[in-house]
Each structure stands twice: as C-alpha cells, then as structure tokens.
CSV table of C-alpha atoms and ligand atoms in Angstrom, one decimal:
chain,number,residue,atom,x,y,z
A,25,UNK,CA,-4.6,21.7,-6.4
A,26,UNK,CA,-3.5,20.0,-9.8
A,27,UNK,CA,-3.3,15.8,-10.0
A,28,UNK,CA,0.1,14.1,-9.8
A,29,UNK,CA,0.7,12.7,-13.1
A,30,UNK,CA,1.3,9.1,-12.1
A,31,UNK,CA,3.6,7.1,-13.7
A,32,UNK,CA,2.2,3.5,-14.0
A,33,UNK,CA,2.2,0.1,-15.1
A,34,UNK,CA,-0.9,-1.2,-17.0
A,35,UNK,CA,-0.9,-4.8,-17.7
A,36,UNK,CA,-3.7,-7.3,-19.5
A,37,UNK,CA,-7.2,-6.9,-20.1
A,38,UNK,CA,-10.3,-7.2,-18.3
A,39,UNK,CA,-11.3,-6.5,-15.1
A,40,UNK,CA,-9.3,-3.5,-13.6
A,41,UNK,CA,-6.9,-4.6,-10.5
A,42,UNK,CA,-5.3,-1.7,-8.7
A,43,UNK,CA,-2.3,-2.1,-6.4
A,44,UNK,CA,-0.9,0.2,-4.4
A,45,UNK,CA,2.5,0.2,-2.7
A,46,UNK,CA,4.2,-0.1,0.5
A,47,UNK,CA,6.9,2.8,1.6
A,48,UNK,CA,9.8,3.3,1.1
A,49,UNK,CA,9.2,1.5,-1.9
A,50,UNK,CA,7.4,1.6,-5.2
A,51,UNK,CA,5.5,-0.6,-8.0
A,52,UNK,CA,8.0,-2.9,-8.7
A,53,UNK,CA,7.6,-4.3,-5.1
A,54,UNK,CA,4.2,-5.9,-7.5
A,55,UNK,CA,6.0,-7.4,-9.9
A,56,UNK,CA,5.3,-11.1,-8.8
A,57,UNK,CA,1.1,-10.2,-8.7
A,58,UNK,CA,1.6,-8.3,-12.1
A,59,UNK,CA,3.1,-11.8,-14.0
A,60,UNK,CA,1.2,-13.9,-12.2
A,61,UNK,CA,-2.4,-11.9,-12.4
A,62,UNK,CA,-1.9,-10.4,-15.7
A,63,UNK,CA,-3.4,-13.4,-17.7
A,64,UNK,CA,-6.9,-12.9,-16.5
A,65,UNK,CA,-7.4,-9.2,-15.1
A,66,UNK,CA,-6.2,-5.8,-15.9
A,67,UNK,CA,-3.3,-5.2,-13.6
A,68,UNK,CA,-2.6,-1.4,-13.0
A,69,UNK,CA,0.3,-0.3,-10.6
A,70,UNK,CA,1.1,3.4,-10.1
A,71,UNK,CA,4.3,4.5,-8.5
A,72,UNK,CA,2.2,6.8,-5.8
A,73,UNK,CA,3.4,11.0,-5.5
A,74,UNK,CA,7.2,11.3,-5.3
A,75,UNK,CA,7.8,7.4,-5.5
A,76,UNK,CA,9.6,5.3,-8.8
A,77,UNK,CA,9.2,7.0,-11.8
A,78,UNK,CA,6.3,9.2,-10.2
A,79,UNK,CA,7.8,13.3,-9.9
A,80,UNK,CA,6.6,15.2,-6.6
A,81,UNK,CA,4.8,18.1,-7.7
A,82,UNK,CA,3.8,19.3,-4.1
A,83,UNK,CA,6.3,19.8,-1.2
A,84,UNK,CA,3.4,18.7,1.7
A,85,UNK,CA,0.5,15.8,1.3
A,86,UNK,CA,-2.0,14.3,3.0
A,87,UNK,CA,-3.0,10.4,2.6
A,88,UNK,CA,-6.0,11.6,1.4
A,89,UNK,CA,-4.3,13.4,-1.4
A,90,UNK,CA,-2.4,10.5,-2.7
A,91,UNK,CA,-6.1,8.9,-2.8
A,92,UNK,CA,-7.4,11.3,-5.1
A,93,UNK,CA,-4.4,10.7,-7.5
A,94,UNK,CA,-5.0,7.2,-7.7
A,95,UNK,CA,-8.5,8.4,-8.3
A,96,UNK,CA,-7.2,10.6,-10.8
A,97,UNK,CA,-5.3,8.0,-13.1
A,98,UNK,CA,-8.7,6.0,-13.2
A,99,UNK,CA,-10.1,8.7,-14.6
A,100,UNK,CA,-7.7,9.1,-16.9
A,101,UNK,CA,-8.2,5.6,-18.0
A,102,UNK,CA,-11.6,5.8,-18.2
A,103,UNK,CA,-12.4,3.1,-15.4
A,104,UNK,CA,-15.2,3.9,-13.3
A,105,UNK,CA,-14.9,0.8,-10.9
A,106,UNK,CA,-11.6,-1.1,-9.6
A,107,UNK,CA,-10.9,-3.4,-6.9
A,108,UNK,CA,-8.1,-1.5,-5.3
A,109,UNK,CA,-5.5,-3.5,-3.2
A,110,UNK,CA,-3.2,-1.9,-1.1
A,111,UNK,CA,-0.2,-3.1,1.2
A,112,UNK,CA,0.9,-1.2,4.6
A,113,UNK,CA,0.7,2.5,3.2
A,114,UNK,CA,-1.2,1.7,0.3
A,115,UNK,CA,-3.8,0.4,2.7
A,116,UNK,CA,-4.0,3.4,4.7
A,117,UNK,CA,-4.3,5.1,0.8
A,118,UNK,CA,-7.4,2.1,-0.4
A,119,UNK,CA,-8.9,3.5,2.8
A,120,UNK,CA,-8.9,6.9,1.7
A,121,UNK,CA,-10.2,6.3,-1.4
A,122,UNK,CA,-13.1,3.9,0.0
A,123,UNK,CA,-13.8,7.2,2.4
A,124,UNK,CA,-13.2,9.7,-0.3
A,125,UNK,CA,-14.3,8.0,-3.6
A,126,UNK,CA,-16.5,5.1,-2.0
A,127,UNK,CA,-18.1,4.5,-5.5
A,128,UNK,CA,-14.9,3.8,-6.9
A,129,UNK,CA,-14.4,0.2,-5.6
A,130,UNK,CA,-15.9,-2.8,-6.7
A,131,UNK,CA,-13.7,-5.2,-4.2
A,132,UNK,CA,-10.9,-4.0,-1.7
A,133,UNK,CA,-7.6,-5.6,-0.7
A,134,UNK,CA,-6.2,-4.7,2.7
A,135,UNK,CA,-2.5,-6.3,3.0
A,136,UNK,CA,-0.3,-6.0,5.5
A,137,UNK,CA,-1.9,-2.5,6.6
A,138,UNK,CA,-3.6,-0.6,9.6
A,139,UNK,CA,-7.4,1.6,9.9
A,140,UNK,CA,-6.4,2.5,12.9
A,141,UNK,CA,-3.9,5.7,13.2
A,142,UNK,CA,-0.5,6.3,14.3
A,143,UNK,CA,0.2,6.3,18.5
A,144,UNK,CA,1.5,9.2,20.2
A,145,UNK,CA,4.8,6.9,19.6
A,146,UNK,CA,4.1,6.3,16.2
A,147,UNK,CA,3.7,9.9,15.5
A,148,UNK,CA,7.2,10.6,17.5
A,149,UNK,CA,8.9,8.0,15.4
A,150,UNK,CA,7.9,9.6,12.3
A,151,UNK,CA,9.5,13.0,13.1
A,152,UNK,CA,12.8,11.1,14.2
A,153,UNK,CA,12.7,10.0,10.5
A,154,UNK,CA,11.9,13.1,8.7
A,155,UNK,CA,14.7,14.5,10.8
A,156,UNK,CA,17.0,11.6,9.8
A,157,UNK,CA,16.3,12.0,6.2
A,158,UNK,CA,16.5,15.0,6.6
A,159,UNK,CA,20.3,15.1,7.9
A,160,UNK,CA,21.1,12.0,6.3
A,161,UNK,CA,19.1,10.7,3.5
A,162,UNK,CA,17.6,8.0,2.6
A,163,UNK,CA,19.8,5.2,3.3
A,164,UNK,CA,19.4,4.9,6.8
A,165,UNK,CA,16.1,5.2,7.1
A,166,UNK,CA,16.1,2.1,4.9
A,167,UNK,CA,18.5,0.1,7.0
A,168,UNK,CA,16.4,1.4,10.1
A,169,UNK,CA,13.1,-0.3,8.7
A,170,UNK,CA,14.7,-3.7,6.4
A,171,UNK,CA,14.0,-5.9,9.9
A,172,UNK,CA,10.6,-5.1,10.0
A,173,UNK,CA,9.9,-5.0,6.5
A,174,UNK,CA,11.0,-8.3,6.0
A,175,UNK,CA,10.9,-11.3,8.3
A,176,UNK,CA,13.4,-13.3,9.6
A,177,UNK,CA,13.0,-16.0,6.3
A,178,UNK,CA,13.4,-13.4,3.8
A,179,UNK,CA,16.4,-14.5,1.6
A,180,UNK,CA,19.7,-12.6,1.1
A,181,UNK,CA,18.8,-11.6,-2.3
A,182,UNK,CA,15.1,-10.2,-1.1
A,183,UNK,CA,16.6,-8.2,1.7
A,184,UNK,CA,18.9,-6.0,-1.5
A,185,UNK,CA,16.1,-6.2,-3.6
A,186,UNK,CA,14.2,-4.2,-1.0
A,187,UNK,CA,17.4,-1.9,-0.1
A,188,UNK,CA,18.1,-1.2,-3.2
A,189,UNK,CA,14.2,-0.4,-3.9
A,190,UNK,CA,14.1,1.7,-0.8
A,191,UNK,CA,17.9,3.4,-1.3
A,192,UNK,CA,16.0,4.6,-4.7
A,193,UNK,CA,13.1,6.6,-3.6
A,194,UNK,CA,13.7,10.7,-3.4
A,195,UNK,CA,14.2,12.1,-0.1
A,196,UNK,CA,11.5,14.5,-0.2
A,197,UNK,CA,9.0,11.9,-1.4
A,198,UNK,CA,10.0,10.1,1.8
A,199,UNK,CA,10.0,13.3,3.7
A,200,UNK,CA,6.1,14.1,2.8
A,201,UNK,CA,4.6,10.5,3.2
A,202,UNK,CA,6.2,10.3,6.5
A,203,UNK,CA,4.3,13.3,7.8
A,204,UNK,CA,0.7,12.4,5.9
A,205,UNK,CA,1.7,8.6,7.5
A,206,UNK,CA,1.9,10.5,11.0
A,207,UNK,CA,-0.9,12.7,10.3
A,208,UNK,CA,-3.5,9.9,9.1
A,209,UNK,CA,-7.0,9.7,10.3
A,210,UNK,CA,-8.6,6.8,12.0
A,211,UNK,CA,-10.2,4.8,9.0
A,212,UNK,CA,-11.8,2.1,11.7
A,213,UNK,CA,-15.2,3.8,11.8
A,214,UNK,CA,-15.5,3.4,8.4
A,215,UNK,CA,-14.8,-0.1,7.9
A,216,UNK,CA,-18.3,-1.4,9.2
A,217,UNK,CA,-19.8,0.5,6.0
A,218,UNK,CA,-17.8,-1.0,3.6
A,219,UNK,CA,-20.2,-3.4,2.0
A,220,UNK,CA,-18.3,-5.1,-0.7
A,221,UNK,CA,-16.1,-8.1,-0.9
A,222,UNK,CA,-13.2,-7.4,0.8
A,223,UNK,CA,-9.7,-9.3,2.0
A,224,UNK,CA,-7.4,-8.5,4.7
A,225,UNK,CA,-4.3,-10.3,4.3
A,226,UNK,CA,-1.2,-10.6,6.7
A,227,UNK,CA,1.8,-12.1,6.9
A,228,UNK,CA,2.1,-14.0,10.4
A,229,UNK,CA,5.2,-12.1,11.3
A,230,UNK,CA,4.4,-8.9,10.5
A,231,UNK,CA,5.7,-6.1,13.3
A,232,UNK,CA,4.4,-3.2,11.5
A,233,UNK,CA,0.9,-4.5,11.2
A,234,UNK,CA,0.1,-7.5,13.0
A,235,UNK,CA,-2.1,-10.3,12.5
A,236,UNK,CA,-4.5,-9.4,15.5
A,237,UNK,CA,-5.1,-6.2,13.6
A,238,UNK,CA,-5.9,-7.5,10.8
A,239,UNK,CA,-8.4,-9.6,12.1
A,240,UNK,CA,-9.9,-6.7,13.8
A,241,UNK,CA,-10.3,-5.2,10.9
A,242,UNK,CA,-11.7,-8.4,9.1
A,243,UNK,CA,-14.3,-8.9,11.8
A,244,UNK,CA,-15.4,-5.1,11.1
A,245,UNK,CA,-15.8,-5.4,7.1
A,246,UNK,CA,-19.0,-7.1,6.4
A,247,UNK,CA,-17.6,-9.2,3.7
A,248,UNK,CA,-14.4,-9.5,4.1
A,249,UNK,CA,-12.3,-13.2,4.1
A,250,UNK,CA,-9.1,-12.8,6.5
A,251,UNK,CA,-5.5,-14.5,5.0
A,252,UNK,CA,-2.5,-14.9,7.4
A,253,UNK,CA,0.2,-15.8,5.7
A,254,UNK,CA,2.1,-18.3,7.4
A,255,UNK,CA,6.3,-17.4,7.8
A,256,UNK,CA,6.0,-14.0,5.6
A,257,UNK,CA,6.6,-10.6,7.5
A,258,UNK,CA,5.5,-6.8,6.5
A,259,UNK,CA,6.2,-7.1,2.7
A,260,UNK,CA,3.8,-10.6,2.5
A,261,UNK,CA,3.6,-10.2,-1.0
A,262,UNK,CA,7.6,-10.5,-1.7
A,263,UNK,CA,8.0,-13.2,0.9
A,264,UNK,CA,5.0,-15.6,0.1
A,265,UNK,CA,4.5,-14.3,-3.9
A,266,UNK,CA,2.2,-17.2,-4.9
A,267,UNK,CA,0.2,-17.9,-1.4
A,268,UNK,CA,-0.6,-13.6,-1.7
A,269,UNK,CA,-1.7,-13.8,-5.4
A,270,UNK,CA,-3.4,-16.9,-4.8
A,271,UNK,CA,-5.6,-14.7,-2.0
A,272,UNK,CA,-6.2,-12.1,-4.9
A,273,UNK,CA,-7.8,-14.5,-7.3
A,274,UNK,CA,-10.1,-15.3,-4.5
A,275,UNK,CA,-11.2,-11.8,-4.1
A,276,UNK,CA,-11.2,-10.9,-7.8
A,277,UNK,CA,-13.9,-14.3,-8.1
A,278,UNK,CA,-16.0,-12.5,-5.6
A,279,UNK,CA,-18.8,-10.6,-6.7
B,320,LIG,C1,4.8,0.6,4.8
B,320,LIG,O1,5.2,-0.6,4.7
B,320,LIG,O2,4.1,1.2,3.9
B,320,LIG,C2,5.1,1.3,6.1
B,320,LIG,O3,5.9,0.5,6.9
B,320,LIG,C3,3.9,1.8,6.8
B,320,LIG,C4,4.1,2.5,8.0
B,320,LIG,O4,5.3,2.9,8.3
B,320,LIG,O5,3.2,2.8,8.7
C-alpha cells in the first residue's frame, strides 16, 4: 500500500534524531527536546498516520505500518541511519522499525514504553475505547486516560496542555491506533539482538509502563543504560523536560 505522507518537524543540523509520539497526542508533545536538542543534532518529529497535521490515508493499520512510514520519511530525506526515540506508542513503533528496518538505527530510545504486548485485559480495554470513540468521541477517551498520562505533580497548565493535545486528534486516527495498539506483537524476543546503544527511560510513576518493565527491558538490550525519572509519570518527557533531554545527549554521545 502507498506511504502516509508525514507531516513533520525538521530542526538543526547534524546528526539525525527521530522522535516519535505518545497517543492520543502528537509532535508537539516534543517540543521541549526539539529547543533544547536542536543546537547540536538534527531533530526530526513526525506527527505519526492520522495524528497533528498528519491526514489518515488508510481506515485500518498495523504498528508495523506506522513503522514503515517513519521509514518512509527517512527515505524521503535521504537519511540512511537515525537514532529513533520513541515514548509509550512510539516505542512499540521504534520497535517495529528495529524488527522491520533493523539497519535503520544507529542508537534507540525506549521512553516510557512496553516490548511486551497487550493482556487479555489490555486487549478488552482497547475495544471499550474504540467503542467509546466510537459513540462519543474523542473527549472522553482523553479525560479517561489524563490520570495516567500524567502523574500526580503534573501542573494545572500541563494537564490542558495535554487535553487540549489529545481533544485535537481525529477520531478515526484514534480509532485505528487503538486496534494496531491491541493487536501488537511481542517485541521482547527481539530485544536481546539489538546491539546498539540503547536507553530505556521511565518516569517513576508511570502506570502505563512501569519502571520494573523498563528495567526488564534494559537488562535484555545489550547496551542499553536504564533512566528512572524521579516524580514524572507516563508523559516523562512533559513532566521532567530537562532531566529526559539530558538522558538523550547521553545516548546521542554514544557510539
Ligand atoms: C501512549 O502513551 O502512547 C499510550 O498510553 C500507550 C498505550 O495505551 O499502550
């Protein structure tokens, strides 16, 4: 099938730094790393299938095919290698791509995110929220996630920055990540093969994705570095901006 043509954000020069959203949100949930990385590497942020500024050109996806779109736009910009970081469901996409286009990455950045697949639970949940957005839209699907997405610190002015990011997002674009979320392979067999530097970063409070899997998941990479980030929930990067960037500029001096 034909390439979404992603809408993006490409941001100073050098070495190409790929970040990859959470749901129900889109790039500018990067802003932060975007200023604050900018000056010494190439900062590109896609708005993934369906998301931001990004149109939905397919009504049903797979995590795999929001993969090859990110592998996609670097072909389009002519960059062979990235390090690709991605938080929650833009892990499960990195993973994808480290399965799909292994040659692709020259580091990898797990944030916030899970190789291991949704729970018979998990995959319940999921079709309780496509039927919610389905009969109601967006919005409470949003209000239904916020206290998980954000921990318990997260200031007033956070929490609408995050509704309002959420509220934004197209109803079928939610609609089809839910169902490739649900329908997501295990990526933990293939985290033991991923020989390049590599971070796994958490916030200590995350619900979604918690600190004991992330260290799971560090203890499988063979190079990776593990980051808890102390007092910051699901969206780590919002909640602890510098500590999270500061995490990135270790990987990105890994070679
Ligand atoms: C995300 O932050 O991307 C989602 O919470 C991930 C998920 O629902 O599994």
């Amino acid at each position: 099938m034909s390439r979404a043509d992603l809408c993006f954000d490409d941001t100073g020069r050098g070495e190409p730094l790929v970040l990859l959203h959470a749901f129900p949100l889109d790039g500018r949930m990067w802003l932060a790393q975007k200023d604050e990385l900018a000056g010494s590497v190439r900062v590109i942020v896609p708005d993934l299938r369906g998301f931001g500024r990004s149109a939905e050109l397919a009504a049903a996806h797979s995590i795999d095919e929001y993969a090859d779109d990110v592998a996609a736009l670097l072909d389009t910009l002519g960059i062979d290698r990235a390090t690709i970081v991605g938080l929650s469901m833009g892990g499960y996409i990195a993973l994808a791509l480290a399965r799909l286009h292994p040659r692709r990455l020259s580091r990898l950045g797990l944030a916030d995110t899970r190789s291991l697949p949704d729970n018979v639970e998990g995959r319940a949940g999921r079709d309780q929220n496509i039927a919610l957005v389905k009969s109601e839209g967006v919005a409470p699907l949003v209000e239904r996630m916020l206290p998980k997405l954000l921990g318990p610190g997260a200031s007033a002015e956070m929490v609408t920055r995050v509704r309002s990011m959420g509220n934004s997002q197209k109803p079928a674009a939610i609609i089809a990540a839910l169902a490739a979320m649900r329908d997501r392979p295990d990526s933990t067999p293939l985290l033991s093969g991923l020989n390049i530097p590599a971070i796994v970063i958490v916030g200590e409070a995350d619900p979604i994705s918690p600190p004991e899997e992330a260290r799971a998941m560090g203890a499988l990479l063979p190079r990776a570095e593990v980051e808890v980030i102390p007092g910051a929930g699901h969206l780590a990067n919002l909640e602890a901006p510098a500590a999270f960037s500061e995490a990135l500029r270790r990987l990105l001096a890994r070679g």
